[in-house]
Amino acid sequence: QQEIAVEWEKDLSNKNFLQIANQFIVYERENGISIIHQQRAHERILFEFFLQNQQTNAQQLAFAEKLTFSNADFTIVKQLKKRLEKVGFYFENLDKNEIEVTATPSEVSKENLQGIFEDLLEQEKNEENIETRSNIGVAKVLAKSMGIKTGKRLEQEEMRMLLSNLMQCKNPTICPKGNKIIINMGLTSILKQF
């Protein structure tokens, strides 16, 4: 992963943001513009949040949610149990390859549960052993599943908060998958296009 130097504006409170195609956030800087990929930015924020927070607040579900898996996947889910509890997923093992989810991280909606568990299983099956033994793989999946999706319209304050949180990340320029989050275009580069 390559880190790119980023010059952040110290104060975003007086900035106006433009959202393009409900996917990119653009704002004017002193010497040009910055273009931020909103989904990747939010995934980076969530990824670092889940890595830093060993214990995440869990919300108790009003009604437990049953999820069913194949034999092989059920074995993996049981192995993931302790790591998932650290980020706020609590469940009981039932008979016949089923679990009953009783609590989730507060940001997770009940409708996303099956998809999140399927993504976690794919991550566990496909990633290198280093990631699967740590919380990196779990953090990646949760960030991807819970991040703002492309196509979501954001208000000015939401964009401001997203960028403010991104600025606090250890690596604000690269998403957990290694793709760019930010493109800075100087005035000189812009003028060359004309």
Tab-separated table of C-alpha atoms in Angstrom:
chain	number	residue	atom	x	y	z
A	1	GLN	CA	0.000	0.000	0.000
A	2	GLN	CA	1.315	3.359	-0.996
A	3	GLU	CA	0.666	6.352	1.202
A	4	ILE	CA	0.019	9.653	-0.513
A	5	ALA	CA	0.741	12.923	1.234
A	6	VAL	CA	-2.469	14.836	1.766
A	7	GLU	CA	-2.815	18.450	2.688
A	8	TRP	CA	-5.944	18.699	4.797
A	9	GLU	CA	-7.821	21.870	5.432
A	10	LYS	CA	-7.567	22.592	9.124
A	11	ASP	CA	-11.095	23.948	9.312
A	12	LEU	CA	-13.898	22.427	7.263
A	13	SER	CA	-16.651	24.376	9.019
A	14	ASN	CA	-16.815	27.117	6.389
A	15	LYS	CA	-16.437	24.813	3.369
A	16	ASN	CA	-19.178	24.016	0.910
A	17	PHE	CA	-19.194	20.514	-0.471
A	18	LEU	CA	-20.478	19.244	-3.771
A	19	GLN	CA	-21.597	15.666	-4.190
A	20	ILE	CA	-21.168	14.244	-7.682
A	21	ALA	CA	-23.272	11.271	-8.795
A	22	ASN	CA	-23.962	10.510	-5.110
A	23	GLN	CA	-20.503	8.935	-5.094
A	24	PHE	CA	-17.848	11.641	-4.819
A	25	ILE	CA	-17.455	14.613	-2.500
A	26	VAL	CA	-15.648	17.632	-3.923
A	27	TYR	CA	-14.487	20.726	-2.137
A	28	GLU	CA	-12.299	23.664	-2.989
A	29	ARG	CA	-8.899	23.999	-1.377
A	30	GLU	CA	-6.538	26.934	-1.417
A	31	ASN	CA	-4.679	25.699	-4.520
A	32	GLY	CA	-7.260	23.477	-6.217
A	33	ILE	CA	-9.819	20.842	-5.351
A	34	SER	CA	-10.034	17.547	-3.477
A	35	ILE	CA	-12.207	14.703	-4.709
A	36	ILE	CA	-13.123	12.050	-2.136
A	37	HIS	CA	-14.734	8.677	-2.848
A	38	GLN	CA	-17.458	8.652	-0.164
A	39	GLN	CA	-17.894	4.878	0.149
A	40	ARG	CA	-14.179	4.207	0.415
A	41	ALA	CA	-13.776	7.052	2.919
A	42	HIS	CA	-16.491	5.655	5.175
A	43	GLU	CA	-15.069	2.134	4.887
A	44	ARG	CA	-11.653	3.444	6.024
A	45	ILE	CA	-13.250	5.186	9.019
A	46	LEU	CA	-15.164	2.059	10.040
A	47	PHE	CA	-12.181	-0.223	9.393
A	48	GLU	CA	-9.947	1.755	11.725
A	49	PHE	CA	-12.757	2.029	14.275
A	50	PHE	CA	-13.183	-1.752	14.425
A	51	LEU	CA	-9.423	-2.336	14.604
A	52	GLN	CA	-8.934	0.153	17.448
A	53	ASN	CA	-11.946	-0.776	19.522
A	54	GLN	CA	-11.405	-4.129	21.115
A	55	GLN	CA	-14.940	-4.085	22.508
A	56	THR	CA	-17.770	-2.479	20.541
A	57	ASN	CA	-21.172	-1.602	21.941
A	58	ALA	CA	-23.721	-4.248	21.090
A	59	GLN	CA	-27.444	-3.758	20.752
A	60	GLN	CA	-29.671	-6.510	22.055
A	61	LEU	CA	-32.103	-7.678	19.365
A	62	ALA	CA	-35.775	-7.600	20.349
A	63	PHE	CA	-36.167	-10.935	18.580
A	64	ALA	CA	-33.218	-13.234	18.015
A	65	GLU	CA	-32.412	-13.906	14.378
A	66	LYS	CA	-31.773	-17.504	13.233
A	67	LEU	CA	-29.179	-18.055	10.519
A	68	THR	CA	-28.491	-21.400	8.824
A	69	PHE	CA	-25.189	-22.521	7.301
A	70	SER	CA	-23.669	-25.497	5.513
A	71	ASN	CA	-21.670	-27.944	7.679
A	72	ALA	CA	-18.335	-26.408	6.633
A	73	ASP	CA	-19.525	-22.826	7.115
A	74	PHE	CA	-21.054	-23.639	10.502
A	75	THR	CA	-17.656	-24.903	11.668
A	76	ILE	CA	-16.021	-21.640	10.575
A	77	VAL	CA	-18.719	-19.518	12.267
A	78	LYS	CA	-18.096	-21.368	15.534
A	79	GLN	CA	-14.362	-20.658	15.185
A	80	LEU	CA	-15.075	-16.945	14.587
A	81	LYS	CA	-17.314	-16.592	17.646
A	82	LYS	CA	-14.784	-14.967	20.022
A	83	ARG	CA	-13.581	-12.484	17.392
A	84	LEU	CA	-17.152	-11.578	16.491
A	85	GLU	CA	-18.050	-11.010	20.147
A	86	LYS	CA	-15.243	-8.447	20.365
A	87	VAL	CA	-16.961	-6.347	17.717
A	88	GLY	CA	-20.479	-6.786	19.130
A	89	PHE	CA	-21.962	-9.936	17.551
A	90	TYR	CA	-23.386	-12.361	20.112
A	91	PHE	CA	-24.989	-15.642	19.158
A	92	GLU	CA	-25.764	-19.082	20.461
A	93	ASN	CA	-25.045	-22.265	18.542
A	94	LEU	CA	-28.172	-24.270	17.839
A	95	ASP	CA	-28.633	-27.732	16.378
A	96	LYS	CA	-28.541	-28.447	12.662
A	97	ASN	CA	-25.986	-25.827	11.578
A	98	GLU	CA	-27.977	-22.890	12.946
A	99	ILE	CA	-27.048	-19.979	15.123
A	100	GLU	CA	-29.323	-17.588	16.918
A	101	VAL	CA	-27.988	-14.008	16.840
A	102	THR	CA	-29.009	-12.179	20.018
A	103	ALA	CA	-27.007	-8.945	19.689
A	104	THR	CA	-25.173	-7.001	16.969
A	105	PRO	CA	-23.005	-3.879	16.752
A	106	SER	CA	-25.321	-0.875	16.994
A	107	GLU	CA	-24.609	0.114	13.368
A	108	VAL	CA	-25.795	-3.216	11.928
A	109	SER	CA	-29.383	-3.643	10.807
A	110	LYS	CA	-31.095	-7.001	11.227
A	111	GLU	CA	-31.742	-7.146	7.475
A	112	ASN	CA	-27.980	-7.217	6.754
A	113	LEU	CA	-27.117	-10.085	9.102
A	114	GLN	CA	-27.139	-12.979	6.628
A	115	GLY	CA	-25.093	-10.958	4.122
A	116	ILE	CA	-22.560	-9.917	6.756
A	117	PHE	CA	-22.068	-13.500	7.903
A	118	GLU	CA	-21.722	-14.671	4.283
A	119	ASP	CA	-19.107	-11.947	3.654
A	120	LEU	CA	-17.261	-12.933	6.836
A	121	LEU	CA	-17.211	-16.556	5.708
A	122	GLU	CA	-15.896	-15.609	2.266
A	123	GLN	CA	-13.203	-13.452	3.861
A	124	GLU	CA	-12.227	-16.291	6.168
A	125	LYS	CA	-12.038	-18.793	3.305
A	126	ASN	CA	-10.185	-16.590	0.828
A	127	GLU	CA	-7.794	-14.378	2.774
A	128	GLU	CA	-4.284	-15.175	3.862
A	129	ASN	CA	-3.846	-16.747	7.283
A	130	ILE	CA	-2.341	-13.578	8.767
A	131	GLU	CA	-5.605	-11.693	8.257
A	132	THR	CA	-7.899	-14.472	9.352
A	133	ARG	CA	-6.069	-14.955	12.646
A	134	SER	CA	-6.388	-11.259	13.494
A	135	ASN	CA	-9.310	-8.882	13.467
A	136	ILE	CA	-8.205	-7.319	10.168
A	137	GLY	CA	-10.430	-9.598	8.091
A	138	VAL	CA	-13.436	-9.051	10.361
A	139	ALA	CA	-12.839	-5.273	10.332
A	140	LYS	CA	-12.656	-5.263	6.516
A	141	VAL	CA	-15.924	-7.141	6.131
A	142	LEU	CA	-17.777	-5.029	8.684
A	143	ALA	CA	-16.478	-1.808	7.128
A	144	LYS	CA	-17.591	-2.942	3.667
A	145	SER	CA	-20.982	-4.151	4.867
A	146	MET	CA	-21.762	-1.135	7.028
A	147	GLY	CA	-20.187	1.646	4.963
A	148	ILE	CA	-22.141	4.314	3.118
A	149	LYS	CA	-22.908	2.915	-0.302
A	150	THR	CA	-22.413	4.588	-3.656
A	151	GLY	CA	-25.661	6.270	-4.615
A	152	LYS	CA	-26.508	7.609	-1.149
A	153	ARG	CA	-27.287	11.313	-1.118
A	154	LEU	CA	-25.486	13.137	1.697
A	155	GLU	CA	-26.309	16.470	3.281
A	156	GLN	CA	-23.641	19.155	3.799
A	157	GLU	CA	-23.225	18.296	7.479
A	158	GLU	CA	-22.913	14.563	6.714
A	159	MET	CA	-20.171	15.272	4.174
A	160	ARG	CA	-18.396	17.584	6.624
A	161	MET	CA	-18.547	14.939	9.372
A	162	LEU	CA	-17.349	12.192	7.020
A	163	LEU	CA	-14.298	14.231	5.981
A	164	SER	CA	-13.599	15.314	9.548
A	165	ASN	CA	-13.607	11.656	10.678
A	166	LEU	CA	-11.490	10.641	7.686
A	167	MET	CA	-8.868	13.249	8.650
A	168	GLN	CA	-8.485	11.511	12.004
A	169	CYS	CA	-7.647	8.143	10.427
A	170	LYS	CA	-4.091	6.808	10.508
A	171	ASN	CA	-4.185	6.215	6.751
A	172	PRO	CA	-6.868	8.459	5.237
A	173	THR	CA	-5.796	8.072	1.619
A	174	ILE	CA	-6.217	4.323	1.019
A	175	CYS	CA	-9.317	2.201	1.649
A	176	PRO	CA	-8.985	-1.193	3.398
A	177	LYS	CA	-8.752	-2.905	-0.022
A	178	GLY	CA	-5.841	-0.644	-1.043
A	179	ASN	CA	-7.692	1.671	-3.439
A	180	LYS	CA	-7.380	5.467	-3.477
A	181	ILE	CA	-9.825	7.499	-1.427
A	182	ILE	CA	-8.667	11.001	-2.350
A	183	ILE	CA	-7.497	12.759	-5.462
A	184	ASN	CA	-6.058	16.240	-5.083
A	185	MET	CA	-5.973	18.382	-8.187
A	186	GLY	CA	-3.957	21.569	-8.081
A	187	LEU	CA	-5.001	24.650	-9.983
A	188	THR	CA	-2.113	24.107	-12.419
A	189	SER	CA	-3.387	20.591	-13.245
A	190	ILE	CA	-6.890	21.898	-13.739
A	191	LEU	CA	-5.708	24.713	-16.031
A	192	LYS	CA	-3.776	22.208	-18.163
A	193	GLN	CA	-7.076	20.513	-19.002
A	194	PHE	CA	-8.243	23.653	-20.813
